[in-house]
Coordinates of C-alpha atoms in Angstrom, one line a residue:
X294 CA 18.7 -64.4 -20.1
X295 CA 16.5 -61.9 -21.9
X296 CA 16.2 -58.4 -20.7
X297 CA 13.5 -56.2 -22.1
X298 CA 14.1 -54.4 -25.4
X299 CA 14.3 -50.6 -24.7
X300 CA 13.1 -48.5 -27.6
X301 CA 15.3 -45.5 -28.2
X302 CA 13.9 -42.7 -30.5
X303 CA 16.8 -42.5 -32.9
X304 CA 16.5 -42.6 -36.6
X305 CA 17.4 -40.9 -39.9
X306 CA 17.2 -37.4 -38.4
X307 CA 19.0 -38.1 -35.2
X308 CA 21.5 -40.8 -34.6
X309 CA 23.0 -39.7 -31.2
X310 CA 21.2 -38.9 -28.0
X311 CA 22.7 -37.5 -24.8
X312 CA 20.9 -37.0 -21.5
X313 CA 21.3 -36.5 -17.7
X314 CA 19.5 -38.9 -15.4
X315 CA 18.7 -37.4 -12.0
X316 CA 16.3 -39.3 -9.9
X317 CA 16.2 -41.1 -6.5
X318 CA 16.7 -44.5 -8.2
X319 CA 18.1 -45.9 -11.5
X320 CA 14.7 -47.2 -12.4
X321 CA 15.4 -48.9 -15.7
X322 CA 15.2 -52.7 -15.4
X323 CA 17.7 -55.1 -16.9
X324 CA 17.4 -54.3 -20.6
X325 CA 19.2 -54.0 -23.9
X326 CA 18.9 -51.9 -27.1
X327 CA 20.4 -51.8 -30.6
X328 CA 22.4 -48.6 -29.8
X329 CA 25.9 -48.4 -28.3
X330 CA 26.0 -46.6 -24.9
X331 CA 28.4 -44.7 -22.7
X332 CA 27.3 -44.3 -19.0
X333 CA 29.1 -42.0 -16.6
X334 CA 28.1 -42.3 -12.9
X335 CA 28.1 -38.8 -11.3
X336 CA 26.4 -39.8 -8.0
X337 CA 25.1 -43.1 -6.5
X338 CA 26.5 -46.3 -5.3
X339 CA 25.2 -49.8 -5.9
X340 CA 25.5 -52.9 -8.1
X341 CA 25.8 -53.0 -11.8
X342 CA 24.8 -55.8 -14.1
X343 CA 26.6 -55.9 -17.5
X344 CA 26.0 -59.0 -19.5
X345 CA 26.8 -61.9 -17.1
X346 CA 28.8 -59.6 -14.8
X347 CA 27.7 -58.4 -11.4
X348 CA 29.7 -56.0 -9.3
X349 CA 29.7 -52.7 -7.4
X350 CA 29.7 -49.3 -9.0
X351 CA 30.6 -45.9 -7.6
X352 CA 30.8 -42.2 -8.7
X353 CA 33.4 -41.6 -11.4
X354 CA 32.9 -44.8 -13.3
X355 CA 32.6 -44.7 -17.1
X356 CA 31.3 -47.8 -18.9
X357 CA 31.0 -48.5 -22.6
X358 CA 28.4 -51.0 -23.7
X359 CA 28.0 -52.3 -27.3
X360 CA 24.6 -52.7 -28.8
X361 CA 22.5 -55.6 -27.5
X362 CA 24.5 -56.0 -24.2
X363 CA 22.0 -56.4 -21.4
X364 CA 22.6 -54.1 -18.5
X365 CA 21.3 -52.1 -15.6
X366 CA 22.4 -50.2 -12.5
X367 CA 20.7 -50.8 -9.1
X368 CA 21.5 -48.2 -6.5
X369 CA 21.5 -49.3 -2.8
X370 CA 18.3 -48.5 -1.0
X371 CA 20.1 -47.0 1.9
X372 CA 21.1 -44.2 -0.4
X373 CA 19.5 -40.9 0.5
X374 CA 20.8 -38.7 -2.3
X375 CA 19.7 -38.7 -5.9
X376 CA 21.2 -41.1 -8.5
X377 CA 22.9 -39.1 -11.2
X378 CA 24.4 -40.2 -14.5
X379 CA 25.3 -39.0 -18.0
X380 CA 24.2 -41.3 -20.8
X381 CA 25.2 -41.1 -24.4
X382 CA 23.5 -43.5 -26.9
X383 CA 24.1 -43.8 -30.6
X384 CA 23.2 -45.9 -33.6
X385 CA 25.5 -48.6 -35.0
X386 CA 27.2 -47.6 -38.2
X387 CA 27.2 -43.8 -37.7
X388 CA 30.9 -43.6 -38.2
X389 CA 32.6 -44.7 -41.4
X390 CA 35.0 -47.7 -41.0
X391 CA 38.1 -45.7 -42.0
X392 CA 41.5 -47.3 -41.2
X393 CA 42.3 -44.3 -39.1
X394 CA 39.5 -45.3 -36.7
X395 CA 40.6 -48.9 -36.3
X396 CA 41.3 -48.4 -32.5
X397 CA 37.8 -47.1 -32.0
X398 CA 36.2 -50.0 -33.7
X399 CA 38.4 -52.5 -31.9
X400 CA 37.3 -50.8 -28.6
X401 CA 33.6 -51.1 -29.7
X402 CA 34.1 -54.8 -30.5
X403 CA 35.5 -55.4 -27.0
X404 CA 32.5 -53.5 -25.6
X405 CA 30.4 -56.5 -26.5
X406 CA 31.5 -57.7 -23.0
X407 CA 31.1 -54.2 -21.5
X408 CA 34.2 -52.3 -20.7
X409 CA 35.1 -50.0 -17.8
X410 CA 37.8 -47.3 -18.1
X411 CA 40.6 -46.3 -15.7
X412 CA 39.2 -43.3 -13.8
X413 CA 42.5 -41.5 -13.5
X414 CA 43.2 -41.7 -17.2
X415 CA 39.7 -40.5 -18.3
X416 CA 39.5 -37.6 -15.9
X417 CA 40.5 -35.0 -18.6
X418 CA 37.8 -36.4 -20.9
X419 CA 34.9 -36.1 -18.5
X420 CA 34.4 -32.3 -19.0
X421 CA 34.1 -33.0 -22.7
X422 CA 31.6 -35.7 -22.0
X423 CA 29.5 -33.3 -19.9
X424 CA 29.8 -30.7 -22.6
X425 CA 28.0 -33.0 -25.0
X426 CA 24.8 -32.5 -23.0
X427 CA 24.3 -29.1 -24.6
X428 CA 25.3 -30.0 -28.1
X429 CA 23.2 -31.0 -31.1
X430 CA 23.5 -32.1 -34.7
X431 CA 26.9 -32.1 -36.3
X432 CA 28.6 -30.7 -33.2
X433 CA 27.4 -33.6 -31.1
X434 CA 28.5 -36.0 -33.8
X435 CA 32.0 -34.6 -33.9
X436 CA 32.3 -34.3 -30.1
X437 CA 31.3 -38.0 -29.7
X438 CA 33.8 -39.1 -32.2
X439 CA 36.6 -37.1 -30.5
X440 CA 35.6 -38.7 -27.1
X441 CA 35.7 -42.2 -28.5
X442 CA 39.1 -41.6 -30.1
X443 CA 40.5 -40.4 -26.8
X444 CA 38.9 -43.3 -24.9
X445 CA 40.4 -45.8 -27.3
X446 CA 43.9 -44.7 -26.2
X447 CA 43.2 -45.2 -22.4
X448 CA 43.3 -48.2 -20.2
X449 CA 40.2 -50.3 -19.9
X450 CA 39.1 -53.8 -19.0
X451 CA 36.1 -56.0 -20.0
X452 CA 33.4 -56.9 -17.5
X453 CA 31.3 -59.8 -18.8
X454 CA 32.8 -63.2 -19.5
X455 CA 30.4 -63.7 -22.4
X456 CA 30.0 -61.5 -25.5
X457 CA 26.5 -60.2 -26.4
X458 CA 26.2 -59.5 -30.1
X459 CA 22.8 -60.7 -31.2
X460 CA 19.4 -59.9 -29.8
X461 CA 18.4 -62.3 -27.0
X462 CA 15.2 -64.3 -27.2
X463 CA 12.3 -62.2 -26.1
X464 CA 10.6 -64.9 -24.0
X465 CA 13.6 -64.8 -21.6
X466 CA 13.0 -61.2 -20.7
X467 CA 10.3 -61.4 -18.1
X468 CA 12.1 -64.3 -16.4
X469 CA 15.3 -62.4 -15.8
X470 CA 13.6 -59.2 -14.8
X471 CA 11.6 -61.1 -12.1
X472 CA 14.8 -62.9 -10.9
X473 CA 16.8 -59.6 -10.6
X474 CA 13.9 -57.9 -8.8
X475 CA 13.4 -60.9 -6.4
X476 CA 17.1 -61.0 -5.5
X477 CA 17.2 -57.2 -4.9
X478 CA 14.2 -57.5 -2.5
X479 CA 15.0 -60.8 -0.8
X480 CA 18.8 -61.1 -0.6
X481 CA 18.7 -60.5 3.2
X482 CA 17.1 -63.8 3.9
X483 CA 17.5 -67.5 3.1
X484 CA 16.4 -68.1 -0.5
X485 CA 15.3 -71.4 -1.8
X486 CA 15.8 -72.5 -5.4
X487 CA 12.1 -73.6 -5.6
X488 CA 11.0 -70.0 -5.0
X489 CA 12.9 -68.9 -8.1
X490 CA 11.7 -71.8 -10.1
X491 CA 8.1 -71.2 -9.2
X492 CA 8.5 -67.5 -9.8
X493 CA 9.3 -68.1 -13.5
X494 CA 7.2 -71.2 -13.9
X495 CA 10.0 -73.7 -14.3
X496 CA 11.1 -76.8 -12.6
X497 CA 14.1 -76.5 -10.3
X498 CA 16.3 -78.4 -12.7
X499 CA 15.2 -76.4 -15.7
X500 CA 15.7 -73.1 -13.8
X501 CA 19.2 -74.1 -12.7
X502 CA 20.1 -75.0 -16.3
X503 CA 18.5 -71.8 -17.7
X504 CA 20.3 -69.5 -15.2
X505 CA 23.7 -71.2 -15.6
X506 CA 23.5 -71.1 -19.4
X507 CA 22.6 -67.4 -19.3
X508 CA 24.9 -66.1 -16.5
X509 CA 27.8 -68.6 -16.8
X510 CA 27.5 -69.6 -13.2
X511 CA 24.9 -71.1 -10.8
X512 CA 22.2 -69.0 -9.2
X513 CA 23.7 -69.3 -5.7
X514 CA 27.1 -68.2 -7.0
X515 CA 25.4 -65.2 -8.5
X516 CA 23.4 -64.6 -5.2
X517 CA 26.6 -64.7 -3.2
X518 CA 28.3 -62.1 -5.5
X519 CA 25.3 -59.9 -5.1
X520 CA 25.2 -60.2 -1.3
X521 CA 29.0 -59.6 -0.9
X522 CA 28.8 -56.5 -3.1
X523 CA 26.0 -55.1 -0.9
X524 CA 28.0 -56.0 2.2
X525 CA 31.0 -54.2 0.9
X526 CA 29.0 -51.0 0.5
X527 CA 27.5 -51.4 4.0
X528 CA 31.0 -51.7 5.5
X529 CA 31.7 -48.2 4.1
X530 CA 28.3 -46.5 4.6
X531 CA 27.3 -47.8 8.0
X532 CA 28.8 -48.3 11.4
X533 CA 27.2 -51.7 11.8
X534 CA 29.5 -54.5 13.0
X535 CA 30.8 -57.1 10.5
X536 CA 28.5 -59.7 12.1
X537 CA 25.5 -57.4 11.8
X538 CA 26.2 -56.8 8.2
X539 CA 26.7 -60.5 7.5
X540 CA 23.2 -61.3 8.9
X541 CA 21.7 -58.3 7.1
X542 CA 23.0 -59.7 3.8
X543 CA 21.5 -63.1 4.3
X544 CA 24.4 -65.0 5.9
X545 CA 23.4 -67.2 8.8
X546 CA 27.1 -67.9 9.7
X547 CA 29.5 -64.9 10.1
X548 CA 32.6 -67.2 9.5
X549 CA 31.0 -68.4 6.2
X550 CA 30.5 -64.7 5.3
X551 CA 34.1 -63.9 6.2
X552 CA 35.3 -66.7 3.9
X553 CA 33.1 -65.6 1.0
X554 CA 34.0 -62.0 1.3
X555 CA 37.7 -62.8 1.3
X556 CA 37.2 -65.0 -1.8
X557 CA 35.9 -62.0 -3.7
X558 CA 37.8 -59.1 -2.2
X559 CA 41.0 -60.9 -1.2
X560 CA 40.9 -59.2 2.3
X561 CA 38.8 -59.7 5.4
X562 CA 35.7 -57.5 5.8
X563 CA 37.4 -55.6 8.7
X564 CA 40.5 -55.0 6.6
X565 CA 38.4 -53.8 3.7
X566 CA 36.6 -51.3 5.9
X567 CA 39.7 -50.0 7.5
X568 CA 41.5 -49.6 4.2
X569 CA 38.7 -47.9 2.4
X570 CA 37.6 -45.6 5.2
X571 CA 41.2 -44.5 5.7
X572 CA 41.4 -43.7 1.9
X573 CA 38.2 -41.8 2.0

């Protein structure tokens, strides 16, 4: 599954780049780049795609992605506020492989699957991350190293089942971007495999094999995960009934939706809504 290659203007004179993203949408398509990346979500909810992982995201998440890992964040269209994030990108090899930095390099190695950090443990680090937005040169370099050292001592978990180390074949890029865009626009209705196969000019059998090889699961398993993640957000952001949400997310049978929801979240939709609304 080949995302597009995103060129990032880093070179001999600048090896680290930090910026704020503040727009209605996270517009960047599914992509990869040769730089490592830290992304902190300040505002927005939706679905994140990291390697072969698909799952929800929310404010307060910090994700570390090694170079060449395909990724994107898609905010829910019901969202009325801006999507805001802090992004730090840096070239491979900017830090010397000193033995004292072994935990940092081990963390970066694990980030070939994408890693997400425990929000409570990283809370004291976030002000330092935000401070990096106003730093340049050697000060930015030292601050990033300090942040990575602190992060390497916190709790984190990997997201993708597969590792992504090498560049992905360019010819796959357009296919996967089309598939992601199609799912995002059409998940609310019944989707036929032939539609996807025709979209990327493949036979149904070739498409199924291609998608499973790239994502580690069938297209319809992926589609179900996407729909359930959207449904989970709708349970929290709307007052629609569970049945209304199941139909809005493309399920023709509410009982089937209940089963699939419980398979992923381990609780019923009603219980999920009650628990999280109470916590909020």
